């Protein structure tokens, strides 16, 4: 089987199997070798690595991963792609294809059973409709992971990197930066995919922190505060948190905690850094 990372070979495979793209699965297949090589380089895969690929499509990037890694598990939701993958990956003995929704896969168990619980590497050209639940699910379930190198919508890559004072700053920025160091590796235009997506894309590498950058007594409380303050972005933090369900503090308690941090009672959540959210949750949780 020839390598797939070009339009001609991709079209050949799609025609051979009479494959129809499913919009609902976010299917935009990569057809540019340079982009594929950039992703593989950024993911820094070697022969010791266990790699999880989310959404292999017809196996274009999977072929590259199989060449570089010790073992690859590729999780694909679309049943129609399984016979294609069996064909395009037939030369590789170090790959297993799992037909499943990635959101239903117990990745902790995979890492335990296949990599003795040691950190795994995750690589994907993600289906954009579920980028946030996939990434947050991996972090929040504390999957042992060294890095996540993924293609995402360009705007989402931007949101992962920014700090306070920008309109893109939000719960995703804080969550990603709490768990990992984000680094955009490449911007990728629509013509590198088949079919072309309507949005620009970017490859981002999230390198998991060995130690979290801030000390938090109750992680779940900090994330509840973050979610509540960005759900009601326009409100002051005092009002936003007071009105949020599941946050049991009075306006006075919230204002007092902000005062102890040297912040005004009128401050909005979008002005707080990760350190300040950590400090606020530690004060309120005392
Ligand atoms: N990796 C291929 C490539 O780069 O050409 C395909 C990338 S395409 C953007 C996203 C892939 O994810 C599709 O193959 C799609 O069927 C698959 N997918 C969509 N939702 C999924 C889910 N919930 N779990 C697993 N795979 C999913």
mmCIF file of C-alpha atoms and ligand atoms in Angstrom:
data_model
loop_
_atom_site.group_PDB
_atom_site.id
_atom_site.type_symbol
_atom_site.label_atom_id
_atom_site.label_comp_id
_atom_site.label_asym_id
_atom_site.label_seq_id
_atom_site.Cartn_x
_atom_site.Cartn_y
_atom_site.Cartn_z
ATOM 1 C CA UNK A 1 0.000 0.000 0.000
ATOM 2 C CA UNK A 2 1.400 3.366 -1.062
ATOM 3 C CA UNK A 3 1.699 6.211 1.438
ATOM 4 C CA UNK A 4 -1.512 8.199 1.580
ATOM 5 C CA UNK A 5 -0.350 11.721 2.351
ATOM 6 C CA UNK A 6 -1.109 13.120 -1.088
ATOM 7 C CA UNK A 7 -4.361 13.815 -2.979
ATOM 8 C CA UNK A 8 -3.871 11.148 -5.663
ATOM 9 C CA UNK A 9 -3.426 8.168 -3.347
ATOM 10 C CA UNK A 10 -6.128 9.378 -0.979
ATOM 11 C CA UNK A 11 -8.655 9.679 -3.822
ATOM 12 C CA UNK A 12 -7.679 6.218 -5.044
ATOM 13 C CA UNK A 13 -8.446 4.647 -1.658
ATOM 14 C CA UNK A 14 -11.696 6.596 -1.255
ATOM 15 C CA UNK A 15 -12.858 5.440 -4.708
ATOM 16 C CA UNK A 16 -11.809 1.846 -4.181
ATOM 17 C CA UNK A 17 -14.083 1.671 -1.123
ATOM 18 C CA UNK A 18 -16.747 4.019 -2.455
ATOM 19 C CA UNK A 19 -16.340 6.029 0.745
ATOM 20 C CA UNK A 20 -18.718 8.893 1.542
ATOM 21 C CA UNK A 21 -17.528 11.610 3.935
ATOM 22 C CA UNK A 22 -19.669 11.999 7.024
ATOM 23 C CA UNK A 23 -19.962 15.619 8.049
ATOM 24 C CA UNK A 24 -21.291 14.683 11.488
ATOM 25 C CA UNK A 25 -17.951 12.997 12.280
ATOM 26 C CA UNK A 26 -15.854 16.035 11.333
ATOM 27 C CA UNK A 27 -14.108 14.147 8.531
ATOM 28 C CA UNK A 28 -11.430 16.258 6.860
ATOM 29 C CA UNK A 29 -8.552 14.053 5.808
ATOM 30 C CA UNK A 30 -4.996 15.353 5.594
ATOM 31 C CA UNK A 31 -3.486 15.312 2.110
ATOM 32 C CA UNK A 32 -0.237 17.204 2.704
ATOM 33 C CA UNK A 33 2.978 15.346 3.491
ATOM 34 C CA UNK A 34 4.763 18.398 4.877
ATOM 35 C CA UNK A 35 2.047 18.936 7.465
ATOM 36 C CA UNK A 36 2.113 15.240 8.406
ATOM 37 C CA UNK A 37 5.869 15.380 8.867
ATOM 38 C CA UNK A 38 5.567 18.502 11.029
ATOM 39 C CA UNK A 39 3.023 16.792 13.304
ATOM 40 C CA UNK A 40 5.209 13.697 13.682
ATOM 41 C CA UNK A 41 8.285 15.820 14.405
ATOM 42 C CA UNK A 42 6.447 17.927 16.988
ATOM 43 C CA UNK A 43 5.068 14.807 18.673
ATOM 44 C CA UNK A 44 8.659 13.536 19.003
ATOM 45 C CA UNK A 45 7.786 9.836 18.660
ATOM 46 C CA UNK A 46 10.409 7.127 19.115
ATOM 47 C CA UNK A 47 10.557 3.326 19.174
ATOM 48 C CA UNK A 48 9.843 3.178 22.912
ATOM 49 C CA UNK A 49 6.581 5.080 22.607
ATOM 50 C CA UNK A 50 3.019 3.909 22.953
ATOM 51 C CA UNK A 51 0.854 6.234 20.868
ATOM 52 C CA UNK A 52 -2.887 6.739 20.915
ATOM 53 C CA UNK A 53 -4.290 8.189 17.714
ATOM 54 C CA UNK A 54 -7.797 9.614 17.844
ATOM 55 C CA UNK A 55 -9.738 9.412 14.565
ATOM 56 C CA UNK A 56 -7.284 7.780 12.115
ATOM 57 C CA UNK A 57 -9.612 8.306 9.106
ATOM 58 C CA UNK A 58 -8.138 6.230 6.271
ATOM 59 C CA UNK A 59 -4.858 5.800 8.180
ATOM 60 C CA UNK A 60 -2.760 8.553 6.614
ATOM 61 C CA UNK A 61 -1.043 9.714 9.815
ATOM 62 C CA UNK A 62 -1.297 6.228 11.327
ATOM 63 C CA UNK A 63 1.186 4.953 8.734
ATOM 64 C CA UNK A 64 3.725 7.558 9.865
ATOM 65 C CA UNK A 65 3.064 6.747 13.518
ATOM 66 C CA UNK A 66 3.543 3.013 12.921
ATOM 67 C CA UNK A 67 6.924 3.721 11.345
ATOM 68 C CA UNK A 68 8.155 5.710 14.362
ATOM 69 C CA UNK A 69 6.454 4.227 17.441
ATOM 70 C CA UNK A 70 6.662 0.932 19.323
ATOM 71 C CA UNK A 71 2.909 0.495 19.379
ATOM 72 C CA UNK A 72 -0.072 2.445 18.063
ATOM 73 C CA UNK A 73 -3.716 2.215 19.050
ATOM 74 C CA UNK A 74 -6.064 4.036 16.693
ATOM 75 C CA UNK A 75 -9.630 4.724 17.836
ATOM 76 C CA UNK A 76 -12.088 5.425 15.015
ATOM 77 C CA UNK A 77 -15.842 5.892 15.414
ATOM 78 C CA UNK A 78 -16.874 5.375 11.770
ATOM 79 C CA UNK A 79 -17.540 1.684 10.999
ATOM 80 C CA UNK A 80 -17.118 2.335 7.269
ATOM 81 C CA UNK A 81 -13.470 3.256 7.801
ATOM 82 C CA UNK A 82 -12.487 0.002 9.536
ATOM 83 C CA UNK A 83 -12.061 -2.162 6.380
ATOM 84 C CA UNK A 84 -10.128 0.702 4.778
ATOM 85 C CA UNK A 85 -7.804 0.948 7.787
ATOM 86 C CA UNK A 86 -7.275 -2.820 7.763
ATOM 87 C CA UNK A 87 -6.125 -2.460 4.183
ATOM 88 C CA UNK A 88 -3.998 0.710 4.431
ATOM 89 C CA UNK A 89 -2.284 -0.514 7.623
ATOM 90 C CA UNK A 90 -1.888 -4.157 6.608
ATOM 91 C CA UNK A 91 1.906 -3.830 6.426
ATOM 92 C CA UNK A 92 2.202 -2.922 10.126
ATOM 93 C CA UNK A 93 2.207 -5.379 12.994
ATOM 94 C CA UNK A 94 2.417 -2.733 15.716
ATOM 95 C CA UNK A 95 -1.059 -1.235 15.307
ATOM 96 C CA UNK A 96 -4.488 -2.049 16.661
ATOM 97 C CA UNK A 97 -7.662 -0.401 15.405
ATOM 98 C CA UNK A 98 -10.507 0.043 17.855
ATOM 99 C CA UNK A 99 -13.915 0.944 16.480
ATOM 100 C CA UNK A 100 -15.342 3.147 19.230
ATOM 101 C CA UNK A 101 -16.287 6.675 20.254
ATOM 102 C CA UNK A 102 -13.129 8.066 21.892
ATOM 103 C CA UNK A 103 -15.267 9.717 24.570
ATOM 104 C CA UNK A 104 -16.314 6.225 25.689
ATOM 105 C CA UNK A 105 -12.832 4.691 25.758
ATOM 106 C CA UNK A 106 -11.153 4.150 29.128
ATOM 107 C CA UNK A 107 -7.777 5.624 28.170
ATOM 108 C CA UNK A 108 -6.416 5.114 31.698
ATOM 109 C CA UNK A 109 -6.996 1.394 31.309
ATOM 110 C CA UNK A 110 -5.365 1.353 27.871
ATOM 111 C CA UNK A 111 -2.275 3.069 29.285
ATOM 112 C CA UNK A 112 -2.171 0.658 32.209
ATOM 113 C CA UNK A 113 -2.606 -2.498 30.141
ATOM 114 C CA UNK A 114 -0.504 -1.517 27.137
ATOM 115 C CA UNK A 115 2.133 0.776 28.629
ATOM 116 C CA UNK A 116 2.366 -0.378 32.268
ATOM 117 C CA UNK A 117 0.713 2.891 33.312
ATOM 118 C CA UNK A 118 3.654 4.913 31.977
ATOM 119 C CA UNK A 119 2.949 8.194 30.167
ATOM 120 C CA UNK A 120 1.639 7.767 26.634
ATOM 121 C CA UNK A 121 1.732 10.164 23.694
ATOM 122 C CA UNK A 122 -1.466 11.211 21.978
ATOM 123 C CA UNK A 123 -1.503 12.396 18.386
ATOM 124 C CA UNK A 124 -4.530 13.360 16.298
ATOM 125 C CA UNK A 125 -6.048 15.407 13.587
ATOM 126 C CA UNK A 126 -9.072 15.921 15.814
ATOM 127 C CA UNK A 127 -12.728 15.963 14.813
ATOM 128 C CA UNK A 128 -13.352 19.652 15.607
ATOM 129 C CA UNK A 129 -16.894 19.199 16.950
ATOM 130 C CA UNK A 130 -15.540 17.502 20.086
ATOM 131 C CA UNK A 131 -12.087 19.073 20.567
ATOM 132 C CA UNK A 132 -12.816 20.473 24.033
ATOM 133 C CA UNK A 133 -14.492 17.383 25.553
ATOM 134 C CA UNK A 134 -11.691 15.162 24.232
ATOM 135 C CA UNK A 135 -8.874 17.301 25.625
ATOM 136 C CA UNK A 136 -10.592 18.122 28.907
ATOM 137 C CA UNK A 137 -11.624 14.483 29.347
ATOM 138 C CA UNK A 138 -8.007 13.333 28.987
ATOM 139 C CA UNK A 139 -6.708 15.903 31.473
ATOM 140 C CA UNK A 140 -9.498 15.645 34.029
ATOM 141 C CA UNK A 141 -9.386 11.867 34.166
ATOM 142 C CA UNK A 142 -5.639 12.164 34.867
ATOM 143 C CA UNK A 143 -4.601 9.872 32.046
ATOM 144 C CA UNK A 144 -0.816 9.320 32.247
ATOM 145 C CA UNK A 145 0.194 11.366 29.237
ATOM 146 C CA UNK A 146 3.455 12.984 28.241
ATOM 147 C CA UNK A 147 2.175 15.097 25.391
ATOM 148 C CA UNK A 148 -0.875 15.662 23.227
ATOM 149 C CA UNK A 149 -0.055 16.851 19.712
ATOM 150 C CA UNK A 150 -3.187 17.695 17.805
ATOM 151 C CA UNK A 151 -4.639 19.527 14.848
ATOM 152 C CA UNK A 152 -7.417 21.823 16.031
ATOM 153 C CA UNK A 153 -9.359 24.778 14.699
ATOM 154 C CA UNK A 154 -6.957 27.743 14.558
ATOM 155 C CA UNK A 155 -9.144 29.841 16.813
ATOM 156 C CA UNK A 156 -9.228 27.077 19.451
ATOM 157 C CA UNK A 157 -5.419 26.803 19.397
ATOM 158 C CA UNK A 158 -5.387 30.556 20.072
ATOM 159 C CA UNK A 159 -7.744 30.182 23.023
ATOM 160 C CA UNK A 160 -5.526 27.527 24.570
ATOM 161 C CA UNK A 161 -2.526 29.864 24.615
ATOM 162 C CA UNK A 162 -3.819 33.248 25.758
ATOM 163 C CA UNK A 163 -3.912 34.953 29.156
ATOM 164 C CA UNK A 164 -6.167 37.630 30.731
ATOM 165 C CA UNK A 165 -6.937 40.777 28.791
ATOM 166 C CA UNK A 166 -7.893 39.089 25.526
ATOM 167 C CA UNK A 167 -11.387 38.182 24.415
ATOM 168 C CA UNK A 168 -10.308 34.611 23.628
ATOM 169 C CA UNK A 169 -9.288 34.032 27.261
ATOM 170 C CA UNK A 170 -11.613 31.587 28.978
ATOM 171 C CA UNK A 171 -12.114 28.325 30.846
ATOM 172 C CA UNK A 172 -10.300 26.351 28.118
ATOM 173 C CA UNK A 173 -7.193 28.593 28.367
ATOM 174 C CA UNK A 174 -7.015 28.140 32.128
ATOM 175 C CA UNK A 175 -7.649 24.403 32.080
ATOM 176 C CA UNK A 176 -5.087 23.715 29.352
ATOM 177 C CA UNK A 177 -2.460 25.907 31.023
ATOM 178 C CA UNK A 178 -3.056 24.317 34.417
ATOM 179 C CA UNK A 179 -2.285 20.881 33.020
ATOM 180 C CA UNK A 180 0.151 21.585 30.191
ATOM 181 C CA UNK A 181 2.429 23.938 28.309
ATOM 182 C CA UNK A 182 0.767 24.815 24.973
ATOM 183 C CA UNK A 183 2.867 25.496 21.903
ATOM 184 C CA UNK A 184 1.523 26.120 18.395
ATOM 185 C CA UNK A 185 3.701 24.209 15.967
ATOM 186 C CA UNK A 186 2.131 25.061 12.596
ATOM 187 C CA UNK A 187 -0.721 26.912 10.974
ATOM 188 C CA UNK A 188 -2.478 24.791 8.391
ATOM 189 C CA UNK A 189 -4.682 26.213 5.598
ATOM 190 C CA UNK A 190 -7.906 24.501 4.413
ATOM 191 C CA UNK A 191 -6.328 23.263 1.167
ATOM 192 C CA UNK A 192 -4.258 20.698 3.099
ATOM 193 C CA UNK A 193 -7.446 18.687 3.754
ATOM 194 C CA UNK A 194 -10.004 16.749 1.767
ATOM 195 C CA UNK A 195 -12.725 17.969 1.848
ATOM 196 C CA UNK A 196 -11.595 21.499 2.753
ATOM 197 C CA UNK A 197 -12.844 22.705 6.146
ATOM 198 C CA UNK A 198 -14.431 26.174 6.339
ATOM 199 C CA UNK A 199 -12.002 27.248 9.072
ATOM 200 C CA UNK A 200 -8.245 27.562 9.408
ATOM 201 C CA UNK A 201 -6.405 24.943 11.454
ATOM 202 C CA UNK A 202 -3.330 24.763 13.649
ATOM 203 C CA UNK A 203 -1.190 22.039 15.149
ATOM 204 C CA UNK A 204 -0.678 22.502 18.862
ATOM 205 C CA UNK A 205 1.511 20.476 21.195
ATOM 206 C CA UNK A 206 0.415 20.322 24.831
ATOM 207 C CA UNK A 207 3.295 19.125 26.984
ATOM 208 C CA UNK A 208 1.957 17.906 30.312
ATOM 209 C CA UNK A 209 3.463 19.671 33.352
ATOM 210 C CA UNK A 210 5.361 17.358 35.697
ATOM 211 C CA UNK A 211 4.054 19.476 38.576
ATOM 212 C CA UNK A 212 1.067 21.830 38.261
ATOM 213 C CA UNK A 213 2.240 25.464 37.962
ATOM 214 C CA UNK A 214 0.027 26.531 40.916
ATOM 215 C CA UNK A 215 -0.805 24.915 44.228
ATOM 216 C CA UNK A 216 -4.512 24.196 44.634
ATOM 217 C CA UNK A 217 -6.069 22.482 47.651
ATOM 218 C CA UNK A 218 -9.268 21.537 45.784
ATOM 219 C CA UNK A 219 -8.883 21.281 42.026
ATOM 220 C CA UNK A 220 -12.605 20.702 41.544
ATOM 221 C CA UNK A 221 -13.457 23.912 43.409
ATOM 222 C CA UNK A 222 -11.010 25.945 41.320
ATOM 223 C CA UNK A 223 -12.526 24.616 38.085
ATOM 224 C CA UNK A 224 -16.061 25.235 39.371
ATOM 225 C CA UNK A 225 -15.061 28.872 40.043
ATOM 226 C CA UNK A 226 -13.458 29.183 36.608
ATOM 227 C CA UNK A 227 -16.473 27.740 34.807
ATOM 228 C CA UNK A 228 -18.910 29.896 36.749
ATOM 229 C CA UNK A 229 -17.019 33.119 36.155
ATOM 230 C CA UNK A 230 -16.757 32.579 32.389
ATOM 231 C CA UNK A 231 -20.363 31.390 32.092
ATOM 232 C CA UNK A 232 -21.353 34.850 33.222
ATOM 233 C CA UNK A 233 -18.498 36.783 31.709
ATOM 234 C CA UNK A 234 -20.188 40.160 31.754
ATOM 235 C CA UNK A 235 -20.943 40.057 35.468
ATOM 236 C CA UNK A 236 -18.577 40.953 38.265
ATOM 237 C CA UNK A 237 -16.944 37.909 39.777
ATOM 238 C CA UNK A 238 -18.869 38.445 43.030
ATOM 239 C CA UNK A 239 -22.236 38.333 41.234
ATOM 240 C CA UNK A 240 -21.218 35.606 38.793
ATOM 241 C CA UNK A 241 -20.087 33.248 41.536
ATOM 242 C CA UNK A 242 -22.953 34.107 43.853
ATOM 243 C CA UNK A 243 -25.522 33.299 41.139
ATOM 244 C CA UNK A 244 -23.843 30.062 40.046
ATOM 245 C CA UNK A 245 -25.317 26.755 41.074
ATOM 246 C CA UNK A 246 -23.152 24.593 43.288
ATOM 247 C CA UNK A 247 -20.960 27.442 44.594
ATOM 248 C CA UNK A 248 -21.977 27.874 48.217
ATOM 249 C CA UNK A 249 -20.431 31.240 49.148
ATOM 250 C CA UNK A 250 -22.117 34.517 50.063
ATOM 251 C CA UNK A 251 -21.327 37.764 48.274
ATOM 252 C CA UNK A 252 -19.546 38.956 51.421
ATOM 253 C CA UNK A 253 -17.333 35.879 51.580
ATOM 254 C CA UNK A 254 -16.370 36.247 47.927
ATOM 255 C CA UNK A 255 -15.710 39.998 48.261
ATOM 256 C CA UNK A 256 -13.658 39.373 51.382
ATOM 257 C CA UNK A 257 -11.504 36.747 49.672
ATOM 258 C CA UNK A 258 -10.934 39.106 46.728
ATOM 259 C CA UNK A 259 -10.021 41.852 49.217
ATOM 260 C CA UNK A 260 -7.412 39.590 50.820
ATOM 261 C CA UNK A 261 -5.938 39.120 47.362
ATOM 262 C CA UNK A 262 -5.780 42.889 46.862
ATOM 263 C CA UNK A 263 -8.539 42.813 44.229
ATOM 264 C CA UNK A 264 -11.601 45.044 43.953
ATOM 265 C CA UNK A 265 -15.048 43.575 44.626
ATOM 266 C CA UNK A 266 -15.966 44.787 41.104
ATOM 267 C CA UNK A 267 -13.352 42.727 39.316
ATOM 268 C CA UNK A 268 -14.512 40.397 36.522
ATOM 269 C CA UNK A 269 -13.392 36.792 36.276
ATOM 270 C CA UNK A 270 -11.817 37.401 32.886
ATOM 271 C CA UNK A 271 -9.198 39.620 34.564
ATOM 272 C CA UNK A 272 -7.870 36.873 36.855
ATOM 273 C CA UNK A 273 -4.776 34.830 36.121
ATOM 274 C CA UNK A 274 -4.482 31.100 36.825
ATOM 275 C CA UNK A 275 -2.511 31.937 40.000
ATOM 276 C CA UNK A 276 -5.334 34.213 41.156
ATOM 277 C CA UNK A 277 -8.025 31.591 40.515
ATOM 278 C CA UNK A 278 -5.920 29.132 42.507
ATOM 279 C CA UNK A 279 -5.523 31.641 45.344
ATOM 280 C CA UNK A 280 -9.238 32.473 45.352
ATOM 281 C CA UNK A 281 -10.215 28.817 45.529
ATOM 282 C CA UNK A 282 -7.738 28.208 48.345
ATOM 283 C CA UNK A 283 -9.125 31.177 50.319
ATOM 284 C CA UNK A 284 -12.772 30.247 49.776
ATOM 285 C CA UNK A 285 -12.113 26.569 50.478
ATOM 286 C CA UNK A 286 -10.339 27.270 53.783
HETATM 287 N N1 LIG B 1 -6.532 11.292 10.989
HETATM 288 C C1 LIG B 1 -7.201 11.416 9.707
HETATM 289 C C2 LIG B 1 -6.447 12.374 8.826
HETATM 290 O O1 LIG B 1 -5.694 13.188 9.376
HETATM 291 O O2 LIG B 1 -6.605 12.334 7.610
HETATM 292 C C3 LIG B 1 -8.669 11.868 9.877
HETATM 293 C C4 LIG B 1 -8.897 13.135 10.641
HETATM 294 S S1 LIG B 1 -10.567 13.702 10.618
HETATM 295 C C5 LIG B 1 -10.340 15.424 10.968
HETATM 296 C C6 LIG B 1 -11.266 13.157 12.174
HETATM 297 C C7 LIG B 1 -11.471 11.666 12.314
HETATM 298 O O3 LIG B 1 -12.046 11.394 13.602
HETATM 299 C C8 LIG B 1 -12.432 11.065 11.308
HETATM 300 O O4 LIG B 1 -11.887 9.881 10.792
HETATM 301 C C9 LIG B 1 -13.706 10.758 12.116
HETATM 302 O O5 LIG B 1 -14.463 9.684 11.606
HETATM 303 C C10 LIG B 1 -13.108 10.447 13.478
HETATM 304 N N2 LIG B 1 -14.021 10.678 14.621
HETATM 305 C C11 LIG B 1 -15.028 11.571 14.719
HETATM 306 N N3 LIG B 1 -15.627 11.501 15.921
HETATM 307 C C12 LIG B 1 -14.964 10.546 16.615
HETATM 308 C C13 LIG B 1 -15.131 9.996 17.926
HETATM 309 N N4 LIG B 1 -16.074 10.451 18.756
HETATM 310 N N5 LIG B 1 -14.292 8.999 18.314
HETATM 311 C C14 LIG B 1 -13.330 8.531 17.457
HETATM 312 N N6 LIG B 1 -13.144 9.007 16.220
HETATM 313 C C15 LIG B 1 -13.935 10.006 15.794
#
